[in-house]
CSV table of C-alpha atoms and ligand atoms in Angstrom, one decimal:
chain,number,residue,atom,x,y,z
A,1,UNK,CA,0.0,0.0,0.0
A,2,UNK,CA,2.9,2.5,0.6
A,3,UNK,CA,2.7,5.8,2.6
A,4,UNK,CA,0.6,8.5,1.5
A,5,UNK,CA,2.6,11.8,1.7
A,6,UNK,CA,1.0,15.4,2.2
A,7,UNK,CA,3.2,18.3,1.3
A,8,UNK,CA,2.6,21.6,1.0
A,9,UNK,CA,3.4,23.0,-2.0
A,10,UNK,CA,3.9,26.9,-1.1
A,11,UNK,CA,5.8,28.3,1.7
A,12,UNK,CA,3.6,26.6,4.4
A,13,UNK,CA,0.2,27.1,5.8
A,14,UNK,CA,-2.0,25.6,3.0
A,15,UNK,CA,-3.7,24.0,5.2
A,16,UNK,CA,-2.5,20.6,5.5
A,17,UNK,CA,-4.1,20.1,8.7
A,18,UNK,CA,-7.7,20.0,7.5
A,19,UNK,CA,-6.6,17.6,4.6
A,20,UNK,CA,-4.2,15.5,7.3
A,21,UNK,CA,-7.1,14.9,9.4
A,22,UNK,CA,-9.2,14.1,6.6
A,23,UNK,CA,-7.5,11.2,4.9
A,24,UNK,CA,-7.1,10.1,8.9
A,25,UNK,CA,-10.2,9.0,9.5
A,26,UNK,CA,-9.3,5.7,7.8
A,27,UNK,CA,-5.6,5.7,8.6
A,28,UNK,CA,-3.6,3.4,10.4
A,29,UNK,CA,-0.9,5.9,11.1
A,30,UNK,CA,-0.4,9.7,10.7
A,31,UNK,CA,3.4,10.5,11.1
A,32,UNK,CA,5.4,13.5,11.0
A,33,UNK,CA,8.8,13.6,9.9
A,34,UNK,CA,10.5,17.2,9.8
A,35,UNK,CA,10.0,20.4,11.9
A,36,UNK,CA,8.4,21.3,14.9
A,37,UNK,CA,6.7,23.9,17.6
A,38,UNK,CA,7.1,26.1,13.9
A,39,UNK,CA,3.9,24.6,12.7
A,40,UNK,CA,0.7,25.1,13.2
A,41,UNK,CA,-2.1,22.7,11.8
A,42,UNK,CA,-5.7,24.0,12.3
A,43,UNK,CA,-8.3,21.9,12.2
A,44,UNK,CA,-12.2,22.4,12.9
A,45,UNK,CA,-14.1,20.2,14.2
A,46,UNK,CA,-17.8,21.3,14.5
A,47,UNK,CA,-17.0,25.2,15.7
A,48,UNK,CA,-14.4,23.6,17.7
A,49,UNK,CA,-10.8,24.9,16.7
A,50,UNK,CA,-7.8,22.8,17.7
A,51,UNK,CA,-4.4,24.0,16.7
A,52,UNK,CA,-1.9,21.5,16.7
A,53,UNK,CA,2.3,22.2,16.7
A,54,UNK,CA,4.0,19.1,17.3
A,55,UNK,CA,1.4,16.1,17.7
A,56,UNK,CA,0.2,14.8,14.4
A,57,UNK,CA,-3.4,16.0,13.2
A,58,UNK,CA,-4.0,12.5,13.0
A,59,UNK,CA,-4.7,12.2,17.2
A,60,UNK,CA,-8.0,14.0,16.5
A,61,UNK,CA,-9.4,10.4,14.6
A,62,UNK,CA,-9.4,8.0,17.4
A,63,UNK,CA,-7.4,4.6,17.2
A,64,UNK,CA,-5.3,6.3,14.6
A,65,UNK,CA,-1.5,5.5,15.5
A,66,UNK,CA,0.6,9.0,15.4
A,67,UNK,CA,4.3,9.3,14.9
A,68,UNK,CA,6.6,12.0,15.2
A,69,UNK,CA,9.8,10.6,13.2
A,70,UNK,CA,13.4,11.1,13.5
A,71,UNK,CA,13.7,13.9,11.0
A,72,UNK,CA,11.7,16.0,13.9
A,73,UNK,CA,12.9,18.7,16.8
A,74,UNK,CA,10.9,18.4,19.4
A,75,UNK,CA,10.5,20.6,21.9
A,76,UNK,CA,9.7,18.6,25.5
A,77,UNK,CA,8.1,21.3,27.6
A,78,UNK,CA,5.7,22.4,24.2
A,79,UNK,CA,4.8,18.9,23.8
A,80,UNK,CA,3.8,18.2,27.5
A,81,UNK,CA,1.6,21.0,27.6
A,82,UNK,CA,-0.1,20.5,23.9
A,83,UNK,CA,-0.7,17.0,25.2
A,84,UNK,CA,-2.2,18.0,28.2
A,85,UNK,CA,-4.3,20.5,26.6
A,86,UNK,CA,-5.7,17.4,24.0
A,87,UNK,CA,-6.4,15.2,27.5
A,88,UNK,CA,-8.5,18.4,29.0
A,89,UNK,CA,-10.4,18.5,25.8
A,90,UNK,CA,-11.1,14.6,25.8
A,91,UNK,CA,-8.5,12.7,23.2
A,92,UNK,CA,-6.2,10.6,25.7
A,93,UNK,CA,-2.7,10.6,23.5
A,94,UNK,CA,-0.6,8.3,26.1
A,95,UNK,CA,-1.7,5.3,23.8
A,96,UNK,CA,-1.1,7.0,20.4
A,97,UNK,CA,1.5,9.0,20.2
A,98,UNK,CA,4.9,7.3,19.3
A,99,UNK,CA,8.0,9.4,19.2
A,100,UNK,CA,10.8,8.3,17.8
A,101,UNK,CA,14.5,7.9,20.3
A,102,UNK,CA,16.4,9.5,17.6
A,103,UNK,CA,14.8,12.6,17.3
A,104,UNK,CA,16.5,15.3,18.3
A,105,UNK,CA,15.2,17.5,21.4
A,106,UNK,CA,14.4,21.5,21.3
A,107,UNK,CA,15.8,23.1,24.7
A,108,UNK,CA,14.9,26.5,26.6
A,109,UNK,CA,18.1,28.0,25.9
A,110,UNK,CA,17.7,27.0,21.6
A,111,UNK,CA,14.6,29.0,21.7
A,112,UNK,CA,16.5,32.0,23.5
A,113,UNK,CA,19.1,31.9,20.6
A,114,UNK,CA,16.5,32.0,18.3
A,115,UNK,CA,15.0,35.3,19.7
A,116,UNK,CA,18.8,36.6,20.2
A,117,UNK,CA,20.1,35.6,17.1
A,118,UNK,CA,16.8,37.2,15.2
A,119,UNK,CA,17.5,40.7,17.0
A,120,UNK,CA,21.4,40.5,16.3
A,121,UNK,CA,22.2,42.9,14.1
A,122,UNK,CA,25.2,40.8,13.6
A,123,UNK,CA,23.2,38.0,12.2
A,124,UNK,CA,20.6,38.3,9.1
A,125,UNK,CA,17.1,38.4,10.3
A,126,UNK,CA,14.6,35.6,8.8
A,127,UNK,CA,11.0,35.8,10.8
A,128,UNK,CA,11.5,32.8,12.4
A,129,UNK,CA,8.6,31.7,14.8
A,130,UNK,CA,11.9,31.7,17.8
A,131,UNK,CA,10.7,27.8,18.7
A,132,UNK,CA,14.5,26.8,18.8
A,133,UNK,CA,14.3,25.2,15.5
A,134,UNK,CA,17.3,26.2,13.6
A,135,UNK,CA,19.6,26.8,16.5
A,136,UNK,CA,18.3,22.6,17.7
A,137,UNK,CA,19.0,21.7,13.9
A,138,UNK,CA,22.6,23.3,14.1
A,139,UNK,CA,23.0,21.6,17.1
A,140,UNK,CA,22.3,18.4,15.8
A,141,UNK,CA,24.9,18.6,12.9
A,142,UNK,CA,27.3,20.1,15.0
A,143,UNK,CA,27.2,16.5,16.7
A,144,UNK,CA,26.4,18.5,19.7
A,145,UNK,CA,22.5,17.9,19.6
A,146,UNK,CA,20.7,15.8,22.7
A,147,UNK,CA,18.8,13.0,21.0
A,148,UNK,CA,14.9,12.4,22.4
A,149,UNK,CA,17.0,8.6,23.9
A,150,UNK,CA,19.1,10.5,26.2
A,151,UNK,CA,15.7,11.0,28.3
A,152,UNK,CA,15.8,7.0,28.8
A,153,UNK,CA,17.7,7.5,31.6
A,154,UNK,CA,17.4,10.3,34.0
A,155,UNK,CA,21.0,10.6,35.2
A,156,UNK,CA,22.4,10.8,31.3
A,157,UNK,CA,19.8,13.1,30.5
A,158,UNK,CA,20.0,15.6,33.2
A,159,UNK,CA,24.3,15.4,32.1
A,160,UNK,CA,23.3,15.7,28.9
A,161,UNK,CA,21.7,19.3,29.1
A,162,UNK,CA,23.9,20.6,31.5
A,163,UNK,CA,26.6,19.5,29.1
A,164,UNK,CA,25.1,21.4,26.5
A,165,UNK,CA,24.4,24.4,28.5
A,166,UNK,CA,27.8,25.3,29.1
A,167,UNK,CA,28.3,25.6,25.3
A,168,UNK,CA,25.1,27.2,24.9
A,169,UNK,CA,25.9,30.1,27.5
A,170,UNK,CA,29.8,30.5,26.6
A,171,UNK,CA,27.6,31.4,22.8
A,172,UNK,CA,25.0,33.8,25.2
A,173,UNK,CA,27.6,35.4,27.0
A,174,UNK,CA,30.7,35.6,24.4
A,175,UNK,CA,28.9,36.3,21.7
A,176,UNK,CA,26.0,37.6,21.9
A,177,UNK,CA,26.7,39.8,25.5
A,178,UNK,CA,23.5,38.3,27.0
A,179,UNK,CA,22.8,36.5,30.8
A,180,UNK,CA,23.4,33.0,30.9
A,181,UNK,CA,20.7,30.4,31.6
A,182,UNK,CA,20.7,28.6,34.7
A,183,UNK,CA,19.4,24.8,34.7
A,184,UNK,CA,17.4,25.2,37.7
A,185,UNK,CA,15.5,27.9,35.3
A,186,UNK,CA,13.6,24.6,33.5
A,187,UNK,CA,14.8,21.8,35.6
A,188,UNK,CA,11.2,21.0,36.5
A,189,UNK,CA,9.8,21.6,32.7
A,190,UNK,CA,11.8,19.1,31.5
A,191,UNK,CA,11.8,16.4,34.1
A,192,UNK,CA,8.0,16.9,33.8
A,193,UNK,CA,8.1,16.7,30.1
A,194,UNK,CA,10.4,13.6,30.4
A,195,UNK,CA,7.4,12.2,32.6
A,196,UNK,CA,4.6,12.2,29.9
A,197,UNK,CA,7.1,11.4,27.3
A,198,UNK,CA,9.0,8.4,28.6
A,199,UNK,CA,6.4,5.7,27.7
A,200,UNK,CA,5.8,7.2,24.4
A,201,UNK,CA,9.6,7.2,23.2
A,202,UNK,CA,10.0,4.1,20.6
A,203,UNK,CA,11.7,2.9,17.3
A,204,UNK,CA,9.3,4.8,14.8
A,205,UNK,CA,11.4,3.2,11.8
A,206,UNK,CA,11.1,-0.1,13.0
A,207,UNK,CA,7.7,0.4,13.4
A,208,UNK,CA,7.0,2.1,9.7
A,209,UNK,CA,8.4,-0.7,8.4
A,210,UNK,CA,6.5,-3.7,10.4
A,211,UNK,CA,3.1,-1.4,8.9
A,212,UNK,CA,4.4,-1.1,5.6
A,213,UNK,CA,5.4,-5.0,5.6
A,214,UNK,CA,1.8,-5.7,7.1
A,215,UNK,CA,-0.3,-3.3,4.3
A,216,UNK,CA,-1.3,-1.0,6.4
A,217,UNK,CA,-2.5,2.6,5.8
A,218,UNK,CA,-0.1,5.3,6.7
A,219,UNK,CA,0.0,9.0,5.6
A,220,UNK,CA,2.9,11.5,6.2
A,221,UNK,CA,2.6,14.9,7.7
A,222,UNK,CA,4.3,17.5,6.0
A,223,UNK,CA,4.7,20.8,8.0
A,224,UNK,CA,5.8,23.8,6.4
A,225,UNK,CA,6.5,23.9,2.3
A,226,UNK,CA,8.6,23.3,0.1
A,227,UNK,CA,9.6,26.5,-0.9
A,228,UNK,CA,11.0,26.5,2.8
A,229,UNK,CA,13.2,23.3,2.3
A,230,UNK,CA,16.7,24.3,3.5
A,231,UNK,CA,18.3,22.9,-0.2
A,232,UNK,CA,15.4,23.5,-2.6
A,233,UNK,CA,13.8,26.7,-0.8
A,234,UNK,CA,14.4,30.5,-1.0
A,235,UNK,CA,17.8,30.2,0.9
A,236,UNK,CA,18.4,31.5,3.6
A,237,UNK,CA,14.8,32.4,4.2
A,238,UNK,CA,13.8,29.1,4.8
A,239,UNK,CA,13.1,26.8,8.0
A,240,UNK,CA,16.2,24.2,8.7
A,241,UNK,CA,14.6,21.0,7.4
A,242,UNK,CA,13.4,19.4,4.5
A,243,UNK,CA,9.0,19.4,4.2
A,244,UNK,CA,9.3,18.1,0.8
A,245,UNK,CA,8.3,14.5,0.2
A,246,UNK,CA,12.1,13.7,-0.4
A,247,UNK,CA,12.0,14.3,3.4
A,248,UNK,CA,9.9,11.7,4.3
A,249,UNK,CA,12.3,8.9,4.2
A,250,UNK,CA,15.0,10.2,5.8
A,251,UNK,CA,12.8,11.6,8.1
A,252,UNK,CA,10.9,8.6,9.2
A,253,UNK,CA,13.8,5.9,8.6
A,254,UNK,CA,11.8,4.4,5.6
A,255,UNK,CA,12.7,3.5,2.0
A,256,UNK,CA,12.3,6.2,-0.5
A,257,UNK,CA,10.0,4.1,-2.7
A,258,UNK,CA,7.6,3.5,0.4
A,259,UNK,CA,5.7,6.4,-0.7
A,260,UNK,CA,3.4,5.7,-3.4
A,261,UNK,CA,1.6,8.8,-3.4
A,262,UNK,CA,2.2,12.7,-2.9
A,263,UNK,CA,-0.4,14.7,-2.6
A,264,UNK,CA,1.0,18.3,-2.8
A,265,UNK,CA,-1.7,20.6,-0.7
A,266,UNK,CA,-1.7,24.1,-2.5
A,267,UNK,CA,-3.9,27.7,-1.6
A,268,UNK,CA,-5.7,29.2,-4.6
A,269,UNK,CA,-3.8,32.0,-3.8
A,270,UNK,CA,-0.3,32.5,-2.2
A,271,UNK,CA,0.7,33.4,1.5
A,272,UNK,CA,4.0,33.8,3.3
A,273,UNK,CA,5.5,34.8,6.7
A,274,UNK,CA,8.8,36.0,7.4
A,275,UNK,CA,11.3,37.7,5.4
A,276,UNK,CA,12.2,36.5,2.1
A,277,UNK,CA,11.3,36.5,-1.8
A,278,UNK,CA,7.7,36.7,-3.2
A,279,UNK,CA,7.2,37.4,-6.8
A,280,UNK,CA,3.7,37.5,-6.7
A,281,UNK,CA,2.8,39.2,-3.5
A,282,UNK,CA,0.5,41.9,-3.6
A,283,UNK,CA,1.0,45.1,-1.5
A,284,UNK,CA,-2.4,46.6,-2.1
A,285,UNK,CA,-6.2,46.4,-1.3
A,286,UNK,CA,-6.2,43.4,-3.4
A,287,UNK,CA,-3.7,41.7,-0.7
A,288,UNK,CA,-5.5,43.0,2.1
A,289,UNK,CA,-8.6,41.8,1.2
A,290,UNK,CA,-7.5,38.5,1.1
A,291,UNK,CA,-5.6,38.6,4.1
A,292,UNK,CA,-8.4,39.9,6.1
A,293,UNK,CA,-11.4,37.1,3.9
A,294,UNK,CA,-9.1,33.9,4.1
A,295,UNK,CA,-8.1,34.9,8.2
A,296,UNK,CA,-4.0,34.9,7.1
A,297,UNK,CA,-2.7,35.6,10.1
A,298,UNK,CA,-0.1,33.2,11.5
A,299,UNK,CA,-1.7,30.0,14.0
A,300,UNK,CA,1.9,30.2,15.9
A,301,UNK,CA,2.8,33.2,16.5
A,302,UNK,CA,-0.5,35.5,15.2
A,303,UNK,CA,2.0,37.4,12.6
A,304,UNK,CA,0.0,38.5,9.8
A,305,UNK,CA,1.0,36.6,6.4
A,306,UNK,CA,1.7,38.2,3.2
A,307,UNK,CA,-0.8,37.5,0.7
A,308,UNK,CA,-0.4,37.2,-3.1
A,309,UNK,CA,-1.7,35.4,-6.5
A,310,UNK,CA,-1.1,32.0,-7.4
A,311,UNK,CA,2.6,31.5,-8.4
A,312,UNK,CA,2.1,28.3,-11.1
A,313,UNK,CA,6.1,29.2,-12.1
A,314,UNK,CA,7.3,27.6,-8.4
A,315,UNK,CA,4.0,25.5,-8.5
A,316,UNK,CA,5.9,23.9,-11.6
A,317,UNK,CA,8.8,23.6,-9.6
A,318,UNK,CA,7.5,22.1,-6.5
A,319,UNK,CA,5.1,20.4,-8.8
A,320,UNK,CA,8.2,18.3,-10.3
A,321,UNK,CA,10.5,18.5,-7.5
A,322,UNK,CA,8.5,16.3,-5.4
A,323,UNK,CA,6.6,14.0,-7.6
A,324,UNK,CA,3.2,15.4,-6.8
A,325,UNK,CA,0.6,12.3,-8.0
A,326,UNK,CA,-2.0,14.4,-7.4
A,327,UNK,CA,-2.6,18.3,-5.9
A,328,UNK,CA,-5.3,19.5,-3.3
A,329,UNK,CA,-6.3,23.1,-3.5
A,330,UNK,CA,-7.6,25.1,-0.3
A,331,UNK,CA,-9.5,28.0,0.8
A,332,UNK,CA,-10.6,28.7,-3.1
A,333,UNK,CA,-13.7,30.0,-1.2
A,334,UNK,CA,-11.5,32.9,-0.1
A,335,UNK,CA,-11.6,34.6,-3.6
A,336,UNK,CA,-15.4,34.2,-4.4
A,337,UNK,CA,-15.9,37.9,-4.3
A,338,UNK,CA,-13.0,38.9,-6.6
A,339,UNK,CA,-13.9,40.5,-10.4
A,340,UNK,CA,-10.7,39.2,-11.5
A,341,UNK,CA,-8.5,36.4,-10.3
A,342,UNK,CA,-4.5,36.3,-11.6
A,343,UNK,CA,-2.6,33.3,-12.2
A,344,UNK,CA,1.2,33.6,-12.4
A,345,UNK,CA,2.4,31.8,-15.8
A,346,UNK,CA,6.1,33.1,-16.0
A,347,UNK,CA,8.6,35.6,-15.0
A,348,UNK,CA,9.2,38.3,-17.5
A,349,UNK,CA,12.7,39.1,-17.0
A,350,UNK,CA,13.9,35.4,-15.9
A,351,UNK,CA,17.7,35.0,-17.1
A,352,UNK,CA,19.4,31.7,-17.5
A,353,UNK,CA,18.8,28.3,-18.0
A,354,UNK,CA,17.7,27.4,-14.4
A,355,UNK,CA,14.8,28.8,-11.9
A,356,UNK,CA,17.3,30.5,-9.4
A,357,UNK,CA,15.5,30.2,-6.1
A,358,UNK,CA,18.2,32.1,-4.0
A,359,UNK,CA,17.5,35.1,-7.0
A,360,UNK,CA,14.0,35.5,-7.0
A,361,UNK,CA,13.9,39.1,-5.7
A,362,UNK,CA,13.8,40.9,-9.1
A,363,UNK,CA,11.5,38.3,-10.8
A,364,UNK,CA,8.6,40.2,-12.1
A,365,UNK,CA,5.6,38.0,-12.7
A,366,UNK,CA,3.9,37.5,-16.2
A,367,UNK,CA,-0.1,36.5,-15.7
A,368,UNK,CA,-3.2,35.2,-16.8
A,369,UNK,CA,-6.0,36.4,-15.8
A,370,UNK,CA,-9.2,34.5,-15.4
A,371,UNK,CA,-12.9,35.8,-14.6
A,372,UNK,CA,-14.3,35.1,-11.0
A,373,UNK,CA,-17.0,33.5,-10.4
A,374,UNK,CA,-18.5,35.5,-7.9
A,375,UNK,CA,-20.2,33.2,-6.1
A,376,UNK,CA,-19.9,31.2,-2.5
A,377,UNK,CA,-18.5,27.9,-3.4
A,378,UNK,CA,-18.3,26.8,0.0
A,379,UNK,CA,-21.8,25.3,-0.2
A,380,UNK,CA,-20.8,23.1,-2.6
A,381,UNK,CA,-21.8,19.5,-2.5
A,382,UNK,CA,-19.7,17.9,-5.5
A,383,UNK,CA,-17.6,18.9,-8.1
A,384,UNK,CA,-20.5,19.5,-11.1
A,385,UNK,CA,-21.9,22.4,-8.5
A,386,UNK,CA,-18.8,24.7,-8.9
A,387,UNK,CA,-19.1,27.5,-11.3
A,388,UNK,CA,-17.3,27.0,-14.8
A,389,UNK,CA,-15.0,29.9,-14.0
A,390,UNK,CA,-13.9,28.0,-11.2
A,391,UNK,CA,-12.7,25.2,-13.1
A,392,UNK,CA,-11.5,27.1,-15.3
A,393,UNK,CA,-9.0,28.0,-12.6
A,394,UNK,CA,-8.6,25.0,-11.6
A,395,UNK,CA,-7.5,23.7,-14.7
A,396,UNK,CA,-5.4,26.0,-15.4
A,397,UNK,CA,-3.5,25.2,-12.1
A,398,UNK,CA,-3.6,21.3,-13.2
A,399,UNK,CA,-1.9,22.1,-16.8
A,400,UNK,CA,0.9,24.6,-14.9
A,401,UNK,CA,1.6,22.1,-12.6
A,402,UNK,CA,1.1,18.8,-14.8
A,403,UNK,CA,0.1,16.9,-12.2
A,404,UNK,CA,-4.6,16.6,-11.6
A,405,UNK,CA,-6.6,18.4,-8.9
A,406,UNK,CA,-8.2,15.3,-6.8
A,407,UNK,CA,-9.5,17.4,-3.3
A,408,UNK,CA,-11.2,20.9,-3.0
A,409,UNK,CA,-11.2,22.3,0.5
A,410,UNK,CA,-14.2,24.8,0.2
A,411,UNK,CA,-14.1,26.2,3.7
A,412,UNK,CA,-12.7,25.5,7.3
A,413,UNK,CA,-15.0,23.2,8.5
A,414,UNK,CA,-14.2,19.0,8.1
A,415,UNK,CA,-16.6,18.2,6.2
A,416,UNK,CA,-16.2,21.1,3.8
A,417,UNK,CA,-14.3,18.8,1.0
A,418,UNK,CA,-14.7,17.8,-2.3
A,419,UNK,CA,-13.6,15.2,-4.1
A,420,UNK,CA,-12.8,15.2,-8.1
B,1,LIG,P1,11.7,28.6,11.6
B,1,LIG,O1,11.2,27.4,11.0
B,1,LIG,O2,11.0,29.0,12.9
B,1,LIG,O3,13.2,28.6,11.8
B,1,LIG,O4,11.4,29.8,10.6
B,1,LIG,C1,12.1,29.9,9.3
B,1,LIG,C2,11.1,30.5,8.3
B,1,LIG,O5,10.1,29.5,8.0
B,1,LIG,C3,10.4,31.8,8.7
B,1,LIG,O6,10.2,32.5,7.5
B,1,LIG,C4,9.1,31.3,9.2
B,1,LIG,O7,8.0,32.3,9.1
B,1,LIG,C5,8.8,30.1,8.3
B,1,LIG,N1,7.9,29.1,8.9
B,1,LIG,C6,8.3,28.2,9.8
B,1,LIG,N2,7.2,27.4,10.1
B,1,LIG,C7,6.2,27.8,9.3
B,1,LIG,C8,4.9,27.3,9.2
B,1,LIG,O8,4.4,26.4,9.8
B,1,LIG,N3,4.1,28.0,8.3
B,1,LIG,C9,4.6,29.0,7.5
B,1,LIG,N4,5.9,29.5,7.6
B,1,LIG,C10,6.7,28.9,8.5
């Protein structure tokens, strides 16, 4: 049967969530296998909202198995309390939630670097959401990184930070001039943490492979997008791991041909937070209505997102990069009020024989422009109820990207999905 992988295709926050948690429901596993406290996975259920950061969406369909792979930073004292929040609001995760002994672990003190090291005028600033991500990434290819199987046993562990805490402060003090951290500061955070994470720390590989060898159904998590893969994104504004479905394997200790299917999740329009390149961005009313009608402001850290048209030229690319077997577009109810919808089809003043991703700054966006539809899709019940403008659109995006449309999320709720 192979893993089912869901990527997002933009720079993050497409909405993977809501499509996550629908292919769930009949899921034997949900895993995640890059990132961490960075994202932020809505889903609705009813006019309940959860938000999710580091537990797969997959813990909101009971009896669903969720994993949080190797490839993953997770932060201990974020985790304990998002768990404890699901348990006050009824889903028990103790028996679900898997998490893998050689992931790496997100500390206090790579959180403070984060927030130093964004206000350093020494250092370039990115918008990070300061969860410790890239500074626990450096750590881990520095070698100096303190693996999730140090918590195993509670002597090592407590070495372990206070090891890495005198590097960490000799790099707060030194360099950046700032008051050291003491270990007493989130002794108890992290012992507690270790409490509630201790029975769920396992061999995710090992177990990925017993389901794949027994046919059973497992989807992959993407968090972020691929246009914020540290190799393939808009370098260096990008996040420190790899959301693509090339990630998946190395993230969850799996063969690369265990997935058999990439769904790459997509917005009918563009969005981005944090510094960095955006062709197709639009700095007018245009932008702020859509900011304001499709609610694009950030579920970590509240920062409003830049808004802009569909960009079908790094569609293409993320399109091919990642083997997309099919694509999922969301929140197209957002522009049902629009006269005019544009779709970006090349870059006018593109040089060379390659799509420079690190050079997209002066890229000035050639479009097509399609008529609205002007109408609330978000009633919709199947796919011959959409207006022909609509798939019009939608088409368009399918020959751009060469890959079909198979899901359209029409609105936050669930059940607000349509198949094609
Ligand atoms: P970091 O992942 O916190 O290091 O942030 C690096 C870049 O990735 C910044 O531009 C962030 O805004 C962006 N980023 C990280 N996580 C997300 C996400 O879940 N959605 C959208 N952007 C993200």
């Amino acid at each position: 049967m192979g893993i089912h992988a869901i990527v997002g295709g933009q720079w993050g926050d497409e909405g993977k969530g809501k499509i996550v948690d629908h292919f769930s429901a009949s899921a034997d596993i949900v895993a995640r296998y890059q990132g961490g406290a960075n994202a932020g996975h809505t889903v609705y259920i009813g006019d309940e909202q959860y938000v999710l950061h580091q537990v797969p969406s997959g813990i909101l369909s009971p009896g669903t198995r969720c994993l949080m792979g190797t490839g993953m930073v997770i932060d201990p004292v974020a985790l304990a309390e998002e768990i404890n929040d699901l348990a006050d609001r009824g889903f028990q995760c103790q028996e679900q939630i898997g998490i893998a002994y050689n992931a790496h672990l997100v500390l206090p003190v790579h959180r403070m670097l984060d927030g130093i090291s964004e206000e350093d005028s020494r250092d370039k600033t990115i918008g990070t959401t300061r969860r410790g991500i890239g500074p626990a990434y450096t750590d881990r290819s520095a070698r100096r990184g303190i693996p999730v199987a140090a918590m195993l046993d509670a002597d090592i562990f407590e070495a372990a930070v206070k090891e890495h805490l005198r590097y960490a402060n000799a790099l707060i003090t030194d360099v950046y001039n700032q008051p050291s951290l003491e270990y007493s500061e989130f002794q108890d955070g992290l012992s507690a943490a270790r409490d509630i994470m201790l029975p769920m720390i396992t061999d995710v590989s090992r177990e990925l492979l017993d389901a794949l060898a027994t046919e059973k159904k497992i989807i992959s998590e993407g968090a972020q997008g691929v246009l914020l893969d540290i190799d393939y994104g808009s370098y260096p504004y990008v996040t420190s791991s790899h959301p693509g479905t090339s990630g998946v394997s190395v993230g969850l200790g799996v063969p690369p041909n265990a997935v058999t299917r990439s769904t790459g999740i997509f917005k009918a329009y563009c969005t981005r937070v944090g510094e960095g390149p955006f062709p197709t961005e639009l700095l007018d009313a245009t932008g702020n209505r859509l900011r304001e009608a499709g609610g694009e402001y950030g579920a970590t850290t509240g920062r409003p997102r830049r808004c802009g048209w569909f960009d079908a030229v790094l569609g293409e690319y993320c399109a091919s990069l990642n083997g997309f077997t099919d694509l999922c577009i969301t929140k197209a109810d957002v522009l049902g009020d629009l006269d005019e919808i544009s779709l970006c089809t090349a870059y006018q003043n593109s040089s060379g024989d390659f799509l420079n991703l690190q050079n997209l700054e002066g890229a000035a966006p050639r479009y097509e422009t399609f008529t609205g539809w002007k109408s609330d899709i978000s009633e919709a019940e199947s796919f011959d109820d959409f207006p022909e403008e609509f798939k019009q659109y939608l088409h368009a995006i399918e020959s751009a990207l060469h890959a079909p449309v198979s899901l359209i999320s029409t609105g936050p709720e669930r059940t607000q999905l349509i198949t094609k």
